Amino acid sequence: MRECEDLKDFVNELRFQVRGVVPEELKSEEKYILDMVYTMSKLCAENVSKEDNLSVLLCKCIIRMVAEMTFHKTVALLEANVPKEYHETVLHHINYHIYNYLGNFYSDPINDVVIKLVCDLVDVEYNKALDNLFEKKVI
């Protein structure tokens, strides 16, 4: 198992980078958004730290991507008035796919092409998660 103390520090840094970029209309939700970014990033860091085949650089890239997508999709969920009780389910679904995609298919630092592919994947999985909630008649 990799020493993950530097990953914990990295997760804390990511959480505080969210400050100042929360849309004005969601300023009242800033703490909630920060907490979601922290929670999802921390979970990701715990998982990547168990993977001996991932470089520290790739671990940080995966964690950063999870943090960024968590931020964007939490904002989207709030804007769409999806009840908060379903946010974590949607975010876990998305982040699972990010983790698997990057962890299984990439060993080099993430470049712009890969970021675009991940963003496309996230959009597809986000829509699937929302469709699932819709089919269950919870949204």
mmCIF file of C-alpha atoms in Angstrom:
data_model
loop_
_atom_site.group_PDB
_atom_site.id
_atom_site.type_symbol
_atom_site.label_atom_id
_atom_site.label_comp_id
_atom_site.label_asym_id
_atom_site.label_seq_id
_atom_site.Cartn_x
_atom_site.Cartn_y
_atom_site.Cartn_z
ATOM 1 C CA MET A 1 0.000 0.000 0.000
ATOM 2 C CA ARG A 2 1.287 3.424 -0.948
ATOM 3 C CA GLU A 3 1.957 6.050 1.690
ATOM 4 C CA CYS A 4 -0.997 8.354 1.196
ATOM 5 C CA GLU A 5 -0.216 11.264 3.517
ATOM 6 C CA ASP A 6 0.667 13.451 0.516
ATOM 7 C CA LEU A 7 -2.639 12.419 -1.097
ATOM 8 C CA LYS A 8 -4.525 13.618 2.001
ATOM 9 C CA ASP A 9 -2.803 16.985 1.732
ATOM 10 C CA PHE A 10 -3.618 17.069 -1.971
ATOM 11 C CA VAL A 11 -7.310 16.384 -1.241
ATOM 12 C CA ASN A 12 -7.386 19.279 1.233
ATOM 13 C CA GLU A 13 -5.810 21.581 -1.352
ATOM 14 C CA LEU A 14 -8.464 20.626 -3.907
ATOM 15 C CA ARG A 15 -11.291 21.321 -1.510
ATOM 16 C CA PHE A 16 -10.116 24.869 -0.928
ATOM 17 C CA GLN A 17 -9.593 25.547 -4.625
ATOM 18 C CA VAL A 18 -13.378 25.410 -4.971
ATOM 19 C CA ARG A 19 -13.750 28.629 -3.014
ATOM 20 C CA GLY A 20 -14.253 31.538 -5.319
ATOM 21 C CA VAL A 21 -15.496 29.485 -8.280
ATOM 22 C CA VAL A 22 -18.932 28.587 -6.951
ATOM 23 C CA PRO A 23 -21.555 30.293 -9.138
ATOM 24 C CA GLU A 24 -23.005 33.387 -7.512
ATOM 25 C CA GLU A 25 -26.521 31.936 -7.441
ATOM 26 C CA LEU A 26 -25.212 28.981 -5.380
ATOM 27 C CA LYS A 27 -23.066 30.886 -2.865
ATOM 28 C CA SER A 28 -25.406 29.765 -0.087
ATOM 29 C CA GLU A 29 -24.457 26.168 -0.999
ATOM 30 C CA GLU A 30 -20.683 26.758 -1.060
ATOM 31 C CA LYS A 31 -19.991 24.762 2.113
ATOM 32 C CA TYR A 32 -22.093 21.876 0.810
ATOM 33 C CA ILE A 33 -20.208 21.890 -2.498
ATOM 34 C CA LEU A 34 -16.827 22.036 -0.709
ATOM 35 C CA ASP A 35 -17.870 19.144 1.505
ATOM 36 C CA MET A 36 -18.948 17.041 -1.488
ATOM 37 C CA VAL A 37 -15.660 17.712 -3.284
ATOM 38 C CA TYR A 38 -13.752 16.777 -0.131
ATOM 39 C CA THR A 39 -15.781 13.635 0.553
ATOM 40 C CA MET A 40 -15.528 12.286 -2.988
ATOM 41 C CA SER A 41 -11.852 13.228 -3.359
ATOM 42 C CA LYS A 42 -10.977 11.636 -0.023
ATOM 43 C CA LEU A 43 -12.744 8.421 -0.989
ATOM 44 C CA CYS A 44 -10.906 8.397 -4.296
ATOM 45 C CA ALA A 45 -7.561 9.019 -2.551
ATOM 46 C CA GLU A 46 -8.229 6.113 -0.199
ATOM 47 C CA ASN A 47 -8.897 3.842 -3.181
ATOM 48 C CA VAL A 48 -5.974 4.913 -5.364
ATOM 49 C CA SER A 49 -3.588 4.616 -2.420
ATOM 50 C CA LYS A 50 -4.299 0.873 -2.430
ATOM 51 C CA GLU A 51 -3.246 0.514 -6.070
ATOM 52 C CA ASP A 52 0.453 -0.336 -6.307
ATOM 53 C CA ASN A 53 0.418 -0.169 -10.110
ATOM 54 C CA LEU A 54 -0.491 3.565 -10.218
ATOM 55 C CA SER A 55 2.153 6.254 -10.036
ATOM 56 C CA VAL A 56 1.697 9.068 -7.537
ATOM 57 C CA LEU A 57 1.288 11.433 -10.497
ATOM 58 C CA LEU A 58 -1.512 9.335 -11.996
ATOM 59 C CA CYS A 59 -3.146 9.014 -8.564
ATOM 60 C CA LYS A 60 -3.193 12.784 -8.260
ATOM 61 C CA CYS A 61 -4.574 13.130 -11.794
ATOM 62 C CA ILE A 62 -7.403 10.724 -10.972
ATOM 63 C CA ILE A 63 -8.169 12.494 -7.694
ATOM 64 C CA ARG A 64 -8.129 15.898 -9.415
ATOM 65 C CA MET A 65 -10.490 14.659 -12.131
ATOM 66 C CA VAL A 66 -12.859 13.237 -9.504
ATOM 67 C CA ALA A 67 -12.740 16.540 -7.598
ATOM 68 C CA GLU A 68 -13.410 18.616 -10.706
ATOM 69 C CA MET A 69 -16.239 16.437 -11.928
ATOM 70 C CA THR A 70 -17.713 16.302 -8.421
ATOM 71 C CA PHE A 71 -17.686 20.094 -8.335
ATOM 72 C CA HIS A 72 -19.317 20.487 -11.753
ATOM 73 C CA LYS A 73 -21.922 17.786 -11.257
ATOM 74 C CA THR A 74 -22.798 18.919 -7.722
ATOM 75 C CA VAL A 75 -23.449 22.374 -9.161
ATOM 76 C CA ALA A 76 -25.539 20.800 -11.936
ATOM 77 C CA LEU A 77 -27.533 18.724 -9.456
ATOM 78 C CA LEU A 78 -28.233 21.788 -7.324
ATOM 79 C CA GLU A 79 -29.234 23.843 -10.361
ATOM 80 C CA ALA A 80 -31.567 21.053 -11.496
ATOM 81 C CA ASN A 81 -33.138 20.906 -8.021
ATOM 82 C CA VAL A 82 -32.323 17.217 -7.617
ATOM 83 C CA PRO A 83 -32.897 16.438 -3.928
ATOM 84 C CA LYS A 84 -29.619 16.305 -1.993
ATOM 85 C CA GLU A 85 -30.401 12.831 -0.731
ATOM 86 C CA TYR A 86 -29.614 11.539 -4.249
ATOM 87 C CA HIS A 87 -26.447 13.542 -4.927
ATOM 88 C CA GLU A 88 -24.012 11.058 -3.444
ATOM 89 C CA THR A 89 -25.546 8.196 -5.403
ATOM 90 C CA VAL A 90 -25.089 10.095 -8.665
ATOM 91 C CA LEU A 91 -21.573 11.241 -7.763
ATOM 92 C CA HIS A 92 -20.454 7.752 -6.677
ATOM 93 C CA HIS A 93 -21.718 6.401 -9.995
ATOM 94 C CA ILE A 94 -19.793 9.013 -11.984
ATOM 95 C CA ASN A 95 -16.629 8.774 -9.915
ATOM 96 C CA TYR A 96 -16.593 4.987 -10.120
ATOM 97 C CA HIS A 97 -16.413 5.284 -13.902
ATOM 98 C CA ILE A 98 -13.707 7.960 -13.793
ATOM 99 C CA TYR A 99 -11.612 5.845 -11.439
ATOM 100 C CA ASN A 100 -11.993 2.679 -13.493
ATOM 101 C CA TYR A 101 -11.405 4.400 -16.811
ATOM 102 C CA LEU A 102 -8.275 6.269 -15.793
ATOM 103 C CA GLY A 103 -6.927 3.610 -13.451
ATOM 104 C CA ASN A 104 -7.275 0.794 -15.953
ATOM 105 C CA PHE A 105 -6.383 2.457 -19.226
ATOM 106 C CA TYR A 106 -3.788 5.131 -18.530
ATOM 107 C CA SER A 107 -0.326 5.134 -17.054
ATOM 108 C CA ASP A 108 0.907 8.419 -18.459
ATOM 109 C CA PRO A 109 -0.019 11.835 -17.152
ATOM 110 C CA ILE A 110 -3.446 12.881 -18.303
ATOM 111 C CA ASN A 111 -3.503 15.097 -21.402
ATOM 112 C CA ASP A 112 -6.213 17.211 -23.030
ATOM 113 C CA VAL A 113 -7.468 14.353 -25.209
ATOM 114 C CA VAL A 114 -7.928 12.106 -22.186
ATOM 115 C CA ILE A 115 -9.644 14.906 -20.272
ATOM 116 C CA LYS A 116 -12.116 15.308 -23.152
ATOM 117 C CA LEU A 117 -12.782 11.557 -23.179
ATOM 118 C CA VAL A 118 -13.384 11.574 -19.426
ATOM 119 C CA CYS A 119 -15.718 14.565 -19.706
ATOM 120 C CA ASP A 120 -17.701 12.745 -22.379
ATOM 121 C CA LEU A 121 -17.822 9.624 -20.199
ATOM 122 C CA VAL A 122 -18.980 11.683 -17.217
ATOM 123 C CA ASP A 123 -21.774 13.275 -19.243
ATOM 124 C CA VAL A 124 -23.011 9.856 -20.380
ATOM 125 C CA GLU A 125 -22.857 8.379 -16.872
ATOM 126 C CA TYR A 126 -24.449 11.465 -15.297
ATOM 127 C CA ASN A 127 -27.377 11.184 -17.691
ATOM 128 C CA LYS A 128 -27.679 7.446 -16.968
ATOM 129 C CA ALA A 129 -27.763 8.134 -13.229
ATOM 130 C CA LEU A 130 -30.433 10.803 -13.651
ATOM 131 C CA ASP A 131 -32.448 8.552 -15.965
ATOM 132 C CA ASN A 132 -32.289 5.854 -13.299
ATOM 133 C CA LEU A 133 -33.621 8.263 -10.662
ATOM 134 C CA PHE A 134 -36.339 9.370 -13.072
ATOM 135 C CA GLU A 135 -37.364 5.779 -13.806
ATOM 136 C CA LYS A 136 -37.641 5.177 -10.052
ATOM 137 C CA LYS A 137 -39.847 8.279 -9.905
ATOM 138 C CA VAL A 138 -37.705 10.008 -7.297
ATOM 139 C CA ILE A 139 -37.042 13.021 -9.489
#
